[in-house]
Short mmCIF file of C-alpha atoms and ligand atoms in Angstrom, two decimals:
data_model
loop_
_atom_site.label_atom_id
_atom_site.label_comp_id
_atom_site.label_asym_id
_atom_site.label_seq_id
_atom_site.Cartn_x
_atom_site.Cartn_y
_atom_site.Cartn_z
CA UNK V 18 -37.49 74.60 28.96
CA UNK V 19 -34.76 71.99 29.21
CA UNK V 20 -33.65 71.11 32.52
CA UNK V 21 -30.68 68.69 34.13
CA UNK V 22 -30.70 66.98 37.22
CA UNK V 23 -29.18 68.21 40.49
CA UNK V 24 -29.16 66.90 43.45
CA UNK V 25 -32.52 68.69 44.81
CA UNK V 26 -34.44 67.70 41.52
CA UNK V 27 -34.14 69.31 37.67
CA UNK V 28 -33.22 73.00 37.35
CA UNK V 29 -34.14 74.81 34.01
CA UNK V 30 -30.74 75.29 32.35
CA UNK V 31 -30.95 79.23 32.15
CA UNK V 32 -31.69 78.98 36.04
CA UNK V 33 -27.98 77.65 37.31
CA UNK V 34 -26.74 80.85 38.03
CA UNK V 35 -23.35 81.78 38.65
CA UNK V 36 -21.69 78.16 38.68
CA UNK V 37 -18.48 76.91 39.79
CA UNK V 38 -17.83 74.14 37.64
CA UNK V 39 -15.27 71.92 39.89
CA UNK V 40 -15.62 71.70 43.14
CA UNK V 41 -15.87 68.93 45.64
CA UNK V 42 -18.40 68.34 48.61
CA UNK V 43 -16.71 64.96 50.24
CA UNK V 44 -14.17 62.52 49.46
CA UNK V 45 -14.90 59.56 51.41
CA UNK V 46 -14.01 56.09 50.92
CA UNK V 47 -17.37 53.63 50.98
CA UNK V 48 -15.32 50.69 52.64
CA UNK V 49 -13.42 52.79 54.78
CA UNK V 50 -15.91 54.64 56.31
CA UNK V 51 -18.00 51.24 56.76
CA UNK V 52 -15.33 49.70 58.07
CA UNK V 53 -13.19 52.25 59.98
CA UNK V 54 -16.17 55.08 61.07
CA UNK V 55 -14.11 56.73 64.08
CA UNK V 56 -11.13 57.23 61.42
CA UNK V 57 -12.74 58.41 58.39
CA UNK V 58 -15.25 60.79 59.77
CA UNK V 59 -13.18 61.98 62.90
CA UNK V 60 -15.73 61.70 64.83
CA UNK V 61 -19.64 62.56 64.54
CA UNK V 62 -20.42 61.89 60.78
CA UNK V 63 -23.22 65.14 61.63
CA UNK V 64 -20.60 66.95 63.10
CA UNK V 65 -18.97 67.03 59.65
CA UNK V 66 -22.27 67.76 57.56
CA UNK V 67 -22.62 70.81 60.30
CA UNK V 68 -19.19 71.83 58.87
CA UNK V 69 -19.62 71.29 55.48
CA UNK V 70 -23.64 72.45 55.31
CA UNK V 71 -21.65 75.91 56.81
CA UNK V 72 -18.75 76.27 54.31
CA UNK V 73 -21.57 75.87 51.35
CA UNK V 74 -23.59 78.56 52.80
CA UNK V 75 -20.95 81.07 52.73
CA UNK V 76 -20.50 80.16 49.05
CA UNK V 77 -24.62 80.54 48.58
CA UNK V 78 -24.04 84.21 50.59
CA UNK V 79 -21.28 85.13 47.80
CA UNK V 80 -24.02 84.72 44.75
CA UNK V 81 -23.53 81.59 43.79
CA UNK V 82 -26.48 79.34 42.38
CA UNK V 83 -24.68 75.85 41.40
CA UNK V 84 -21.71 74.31 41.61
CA UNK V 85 -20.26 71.03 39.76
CA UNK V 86 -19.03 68.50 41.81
CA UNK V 87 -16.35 66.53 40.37
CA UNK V 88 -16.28 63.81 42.49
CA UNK V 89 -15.60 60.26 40.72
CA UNK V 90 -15.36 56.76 41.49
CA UNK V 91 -12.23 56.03 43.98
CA UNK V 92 -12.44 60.15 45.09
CA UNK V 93 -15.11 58.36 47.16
CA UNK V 94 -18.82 59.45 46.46
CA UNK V 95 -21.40 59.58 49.42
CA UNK V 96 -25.00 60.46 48.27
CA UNK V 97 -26.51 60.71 51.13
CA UNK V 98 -24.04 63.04 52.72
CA UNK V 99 -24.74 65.16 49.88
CA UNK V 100 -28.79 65.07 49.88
CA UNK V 101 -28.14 65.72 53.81
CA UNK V 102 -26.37 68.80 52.78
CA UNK V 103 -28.07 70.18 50.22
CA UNK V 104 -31.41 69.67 52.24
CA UNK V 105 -29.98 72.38 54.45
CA UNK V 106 -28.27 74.85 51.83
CA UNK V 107 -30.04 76.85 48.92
CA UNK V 108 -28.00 75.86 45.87
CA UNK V 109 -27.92 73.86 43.20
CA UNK V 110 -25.27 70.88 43.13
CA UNK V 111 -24.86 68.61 39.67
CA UNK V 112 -23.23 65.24 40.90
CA UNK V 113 -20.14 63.30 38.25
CA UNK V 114 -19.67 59.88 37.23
CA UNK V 115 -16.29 58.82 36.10
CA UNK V 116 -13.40 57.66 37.71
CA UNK V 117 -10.19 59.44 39.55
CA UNK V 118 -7.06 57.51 38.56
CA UNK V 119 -3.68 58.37 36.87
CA UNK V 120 -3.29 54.86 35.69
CA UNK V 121 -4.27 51.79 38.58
CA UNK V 122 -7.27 50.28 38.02
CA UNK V 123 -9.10 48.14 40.67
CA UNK V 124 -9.62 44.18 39.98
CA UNK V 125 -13.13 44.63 39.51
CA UNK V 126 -12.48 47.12 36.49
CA UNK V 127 -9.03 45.71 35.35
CA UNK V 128 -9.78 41.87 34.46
CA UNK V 129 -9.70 41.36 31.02
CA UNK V 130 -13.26 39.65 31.15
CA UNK V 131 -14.92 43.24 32.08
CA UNK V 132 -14.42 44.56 28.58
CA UNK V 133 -13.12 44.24 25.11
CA UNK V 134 -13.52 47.20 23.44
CA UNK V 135 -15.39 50.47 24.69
CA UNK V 136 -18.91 49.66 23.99
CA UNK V 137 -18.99 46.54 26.26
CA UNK V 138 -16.39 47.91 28.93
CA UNK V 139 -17.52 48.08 32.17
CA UNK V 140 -16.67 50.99 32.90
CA UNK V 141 -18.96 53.03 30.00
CA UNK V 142 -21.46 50.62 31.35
CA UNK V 143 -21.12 51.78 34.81
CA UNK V 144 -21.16 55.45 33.53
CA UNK V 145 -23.87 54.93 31.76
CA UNK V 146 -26.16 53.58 34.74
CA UNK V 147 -25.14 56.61 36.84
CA UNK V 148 -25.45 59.00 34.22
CA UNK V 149 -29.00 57.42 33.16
CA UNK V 150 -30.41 55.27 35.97
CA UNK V 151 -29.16 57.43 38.69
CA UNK V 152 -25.94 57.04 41.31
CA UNK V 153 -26.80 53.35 43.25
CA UNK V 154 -30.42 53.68 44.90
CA UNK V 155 -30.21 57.26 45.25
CA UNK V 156 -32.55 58.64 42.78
CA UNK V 157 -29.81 61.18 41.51
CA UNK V 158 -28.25 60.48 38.22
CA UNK V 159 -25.20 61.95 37.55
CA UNK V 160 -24.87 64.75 34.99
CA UNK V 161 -21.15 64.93 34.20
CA UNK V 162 -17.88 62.70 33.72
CA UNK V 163 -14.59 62.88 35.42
CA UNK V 164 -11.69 61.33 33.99
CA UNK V 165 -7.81 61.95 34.99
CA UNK V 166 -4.58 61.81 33.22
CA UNK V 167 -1.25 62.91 35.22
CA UNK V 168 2.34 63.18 35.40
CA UNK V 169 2.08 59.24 34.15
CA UNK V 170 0.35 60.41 30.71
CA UNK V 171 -1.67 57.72 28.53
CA UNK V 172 -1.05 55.33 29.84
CA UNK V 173 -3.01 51.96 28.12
CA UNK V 174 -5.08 52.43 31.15
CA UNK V 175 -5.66 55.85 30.91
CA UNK V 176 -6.41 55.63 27.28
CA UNK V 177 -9.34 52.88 28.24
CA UNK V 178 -10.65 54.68 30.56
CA UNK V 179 -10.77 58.42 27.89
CA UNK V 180 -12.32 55.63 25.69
CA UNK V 181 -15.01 54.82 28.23
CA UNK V 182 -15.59 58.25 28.91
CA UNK V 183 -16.16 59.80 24.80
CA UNK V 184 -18.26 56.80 24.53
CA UNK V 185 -20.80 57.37 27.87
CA UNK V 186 -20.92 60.85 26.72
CA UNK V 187 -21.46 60.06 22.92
CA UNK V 188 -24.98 58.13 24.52
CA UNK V 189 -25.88 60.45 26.72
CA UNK V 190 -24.84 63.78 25.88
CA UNK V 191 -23.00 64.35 29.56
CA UNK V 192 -20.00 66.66 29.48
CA UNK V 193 -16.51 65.43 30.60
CA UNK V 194 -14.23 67.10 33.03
CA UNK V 195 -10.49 65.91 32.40
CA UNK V 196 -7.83 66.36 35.70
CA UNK V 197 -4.27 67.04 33.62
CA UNK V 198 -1.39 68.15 34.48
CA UNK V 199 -1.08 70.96 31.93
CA UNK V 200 2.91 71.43 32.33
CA UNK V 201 2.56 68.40 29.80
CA UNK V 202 0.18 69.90 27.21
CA UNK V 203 -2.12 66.53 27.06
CA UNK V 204 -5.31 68.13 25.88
CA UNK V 205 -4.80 67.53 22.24
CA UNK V 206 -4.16 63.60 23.02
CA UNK V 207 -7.32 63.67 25.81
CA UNK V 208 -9.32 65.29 22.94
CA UNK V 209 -8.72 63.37 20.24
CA UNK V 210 -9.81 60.28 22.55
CA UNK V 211 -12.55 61.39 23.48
CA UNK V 212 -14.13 62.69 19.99
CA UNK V 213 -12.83 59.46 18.85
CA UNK V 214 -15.73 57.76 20.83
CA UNK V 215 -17.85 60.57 19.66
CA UNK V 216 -17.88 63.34 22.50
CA UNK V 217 -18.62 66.70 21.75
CA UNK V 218 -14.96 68.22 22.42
CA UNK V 219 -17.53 71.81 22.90
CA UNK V 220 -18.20 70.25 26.58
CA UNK V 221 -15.18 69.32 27.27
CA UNK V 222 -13.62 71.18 30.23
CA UNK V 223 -9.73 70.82 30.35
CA UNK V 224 -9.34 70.97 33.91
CA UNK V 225 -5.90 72.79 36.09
CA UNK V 226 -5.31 74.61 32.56
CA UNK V 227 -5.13 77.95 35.48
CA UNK V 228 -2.24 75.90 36.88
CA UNK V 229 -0.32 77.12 33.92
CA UNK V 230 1.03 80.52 32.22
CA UNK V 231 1.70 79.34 28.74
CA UNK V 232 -1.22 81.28 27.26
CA UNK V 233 -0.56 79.88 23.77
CA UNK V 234 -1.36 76.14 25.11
CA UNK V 235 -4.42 77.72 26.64
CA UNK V 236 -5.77 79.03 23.08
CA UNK V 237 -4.85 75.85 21.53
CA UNK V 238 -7.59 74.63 23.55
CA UNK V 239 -10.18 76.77 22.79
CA UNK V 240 -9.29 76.78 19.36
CA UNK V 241 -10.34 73.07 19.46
CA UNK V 242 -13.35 74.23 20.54
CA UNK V 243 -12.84 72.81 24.20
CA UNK V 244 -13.18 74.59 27.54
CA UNK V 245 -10.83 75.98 29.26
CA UNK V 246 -10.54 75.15 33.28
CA UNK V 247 -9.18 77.46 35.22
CA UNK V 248 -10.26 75.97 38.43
CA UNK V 249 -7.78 75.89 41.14
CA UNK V 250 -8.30 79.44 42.55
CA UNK V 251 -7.03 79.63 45.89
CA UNK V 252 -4.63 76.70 45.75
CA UNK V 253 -0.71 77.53 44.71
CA UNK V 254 1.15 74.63 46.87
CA UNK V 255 1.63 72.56 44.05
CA UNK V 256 4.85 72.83 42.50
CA UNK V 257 5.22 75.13 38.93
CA UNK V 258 1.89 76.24 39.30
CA UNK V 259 0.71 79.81 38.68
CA UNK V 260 0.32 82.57 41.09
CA UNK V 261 -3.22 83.84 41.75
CA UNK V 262 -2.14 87.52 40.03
CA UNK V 263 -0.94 85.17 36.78
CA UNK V 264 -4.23 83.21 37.23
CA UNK V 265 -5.99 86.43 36.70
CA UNK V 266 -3.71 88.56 34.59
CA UNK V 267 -4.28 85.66 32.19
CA UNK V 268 -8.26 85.40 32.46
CA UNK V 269 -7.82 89.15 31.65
CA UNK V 270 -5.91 88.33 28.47
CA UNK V 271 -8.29 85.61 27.29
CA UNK V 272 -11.23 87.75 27.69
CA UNK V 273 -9.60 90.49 26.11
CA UNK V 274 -9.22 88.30 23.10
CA UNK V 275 -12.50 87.40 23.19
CA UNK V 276 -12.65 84.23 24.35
CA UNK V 277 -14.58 84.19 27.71
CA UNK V 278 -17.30 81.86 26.50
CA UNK V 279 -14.68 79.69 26.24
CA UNK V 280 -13.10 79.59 30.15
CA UNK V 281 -14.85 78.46 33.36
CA UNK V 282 -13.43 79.08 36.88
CA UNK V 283 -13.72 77.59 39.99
CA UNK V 284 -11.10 75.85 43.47
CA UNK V 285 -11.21 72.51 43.00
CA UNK V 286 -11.94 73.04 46.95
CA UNK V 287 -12.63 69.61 48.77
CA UNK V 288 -15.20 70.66 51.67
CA UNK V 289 -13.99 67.52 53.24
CA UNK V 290 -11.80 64.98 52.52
CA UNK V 291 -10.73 61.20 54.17
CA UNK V 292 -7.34 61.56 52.60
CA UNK V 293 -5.87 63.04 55.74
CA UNK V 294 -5.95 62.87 59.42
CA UNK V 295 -9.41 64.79 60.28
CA UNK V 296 -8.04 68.48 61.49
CA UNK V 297 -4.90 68.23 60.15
CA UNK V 298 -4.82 70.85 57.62
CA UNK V 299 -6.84 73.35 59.67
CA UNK V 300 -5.03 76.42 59.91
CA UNK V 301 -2.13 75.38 57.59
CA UNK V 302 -1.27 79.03 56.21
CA UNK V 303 -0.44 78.11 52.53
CA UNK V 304 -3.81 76.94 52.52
CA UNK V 305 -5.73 79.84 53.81
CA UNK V 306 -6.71 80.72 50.37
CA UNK V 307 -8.17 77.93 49.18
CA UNK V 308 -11.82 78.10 49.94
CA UNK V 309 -14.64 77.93 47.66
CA UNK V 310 -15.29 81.83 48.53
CA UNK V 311 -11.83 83.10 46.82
CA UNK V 312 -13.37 83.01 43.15
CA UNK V 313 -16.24 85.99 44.36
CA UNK V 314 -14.01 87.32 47.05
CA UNK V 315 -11.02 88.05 45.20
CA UNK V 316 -11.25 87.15 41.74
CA UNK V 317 -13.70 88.65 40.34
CA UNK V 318 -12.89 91.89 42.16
CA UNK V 319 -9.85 91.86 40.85
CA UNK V 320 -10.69 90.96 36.87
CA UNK V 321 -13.16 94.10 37.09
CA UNK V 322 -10.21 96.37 38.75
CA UNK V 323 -8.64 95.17 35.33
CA UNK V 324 -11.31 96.61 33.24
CA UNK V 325 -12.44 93.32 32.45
CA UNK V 326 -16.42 93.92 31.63
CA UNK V 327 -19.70 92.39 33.30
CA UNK V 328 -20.52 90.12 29.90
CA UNK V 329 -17.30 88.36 30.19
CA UNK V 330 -17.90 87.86 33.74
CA UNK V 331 -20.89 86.73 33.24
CA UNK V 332 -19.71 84.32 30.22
CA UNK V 333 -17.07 82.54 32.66
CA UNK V 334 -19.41 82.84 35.65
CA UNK V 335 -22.72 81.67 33.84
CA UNK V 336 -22.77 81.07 30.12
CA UNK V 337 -20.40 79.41 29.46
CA UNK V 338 -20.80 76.53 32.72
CA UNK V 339 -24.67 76.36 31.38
CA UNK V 340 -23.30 75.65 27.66
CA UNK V 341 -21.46 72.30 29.22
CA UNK V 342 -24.96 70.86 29.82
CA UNK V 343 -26.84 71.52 26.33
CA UNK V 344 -25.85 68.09 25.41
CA UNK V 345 -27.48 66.66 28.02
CA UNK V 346 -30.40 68.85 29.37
CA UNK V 347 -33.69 67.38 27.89
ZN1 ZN E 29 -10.87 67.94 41.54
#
């Protein structure tokens, strides 16, 4: 039985359960929070693991058995806040390498003495030792990589960094979760990066393609044989971004065409984040809907009131988040 590693220990591969595939348990900057405790926790560090160990049961109460979590490099990765968590909430959580940038790079990455091509750069090599040693002393190696390209595009930056990515995953078999901005149509570009290094493009997840309603960009993805993301449920702030009824009126259409294998679905919710004053977006009403319940409150619901049918459920729900890890389960 092949398993990967989560953050409790391996899981067989047919035992993830329904899986949201981006999601995000903390965001918290190492230096900051060393540094500056009172600011970045807002308080009681436990008083935030009470909150957060609470907003993952009610996701565990829904149904659901694992969820990705695409935090990277510079989002701000704290393992022990997440072994703390998960030691008091029944569900699976993979943990993500990579690094969350649009194009700045920090000094220790950026001087020209920490790589020449992608083989020796540091970043593959830092990849690499989370995605095979484990994340620093914490016993948990990472089973995924997170890479980012934005409004900026490829930048020569951005391209390094794709580079670093196809070429961690080539090694190890992890699958790679690319943030774009789909308004821009980059997952051709991010794709043929990354199978130039030699990823598998089939575990690929183009992420915030649900941010978008051009449903012909969407099947140009999957007819690359890449994943489609829709994985924002529950957030519509962002400017040009599709509603939730588009989000689903076009999961109906892609299943409908046969193509739910190829489509995953999850919030891209942040349980909690250092990025803003602690408290300050509680009880913001725009952002009432984005919780990591929405997807089996809501959505799914709503796809079956569409006469979309259990198996494709099931495909964007189970099968087809499992199928991101063949690569890499052993
Ligand atoms: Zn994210």
């Amino acid at each position: 039985m092949s398993t990967i590693d989560t953050v409790r220990g391996p899981v067989a591969l047919d035992a993830l359960g329904q899986t949201l595939v981006h999601e995000h348990v903390v965001f918290i900057d190492s230096e900051f929070a060393r540094f500056y405790p009172e600011l970045a926790w807002g308080g009681e560090r436990s008083a935030v693991v009470d909150k957060v160990v609470g907003r993952l049961q009610e996701v565990v109460d829904r149904g659901i058995g694992t969820i990705l979590d695409c935090t990277a490099l510079l989002h701000g990765r704290d393992m022990d806040f997440l072994k703390e968590v998960n030691d008091r909430v029944d569900l699976n959580i993979i943990a993500s390498t990579g690094i969350y940038t649009f194009d700045h790079l920090p000094h220790h990455v950026a001087s020209p003495s920490r790589f020449t091509n992608s083989a020796d750069d540091i970043l593959t090599r830092m990849f690499l030792r989370d995605l095979t040693v484990g994340i620093a002393d914490s016993g948990i190696r990472a089973q995924s990589i997170k890479v980012a390209v934005d409004k900026q595009g490829f930048t020569p930056n951005i391209e390094r960094v794709f580079r670093a990515a196809g070429r961690a995953s080539a090694e190890t078999g992890a699958p790679i979760t690319v943030h774009t901005h789909p308004a821009d149509h980059q997952a051709a570009r991010a794709l043929e990066l990354l199978a130039g290094e030699g990823a598998d493009v089939g575990t690929v997840v183009i992420g915030h393609s649900g941010d978008t309603t051009d449903v012909d960009y969407l099947r140009s993805i999957i007819a690359a044989g890449a994943v489609v993301g829709s994985d924002r449920f529950g957030l519509y702030l962002l400017p040009e971004t599709a509603s939730e009824q588009e989000r689903i009126d076009i999961l109906a259409t892609l299943a409908a065409e046969g193509h739910a294998d190829r489509v995953v679905l999850s919030h891209d919710a942040v349980l909690y984040s250092d990025w803003s004053e602690p408290g300050s977006l509680d009880g913001v009403e725009a952002l009432k809907t984005w919780v990591p319940t929405r997807i089996s409150d809501v959505v799914i619901p709503a796809l079956v009131e569409r006469g979309v049918r259990q198996t494709d459920i099931d495909a964007m729900l189970v099968g087809a988040p499992a199928s991101l890890f063949t690569n890499i389960a052993a």
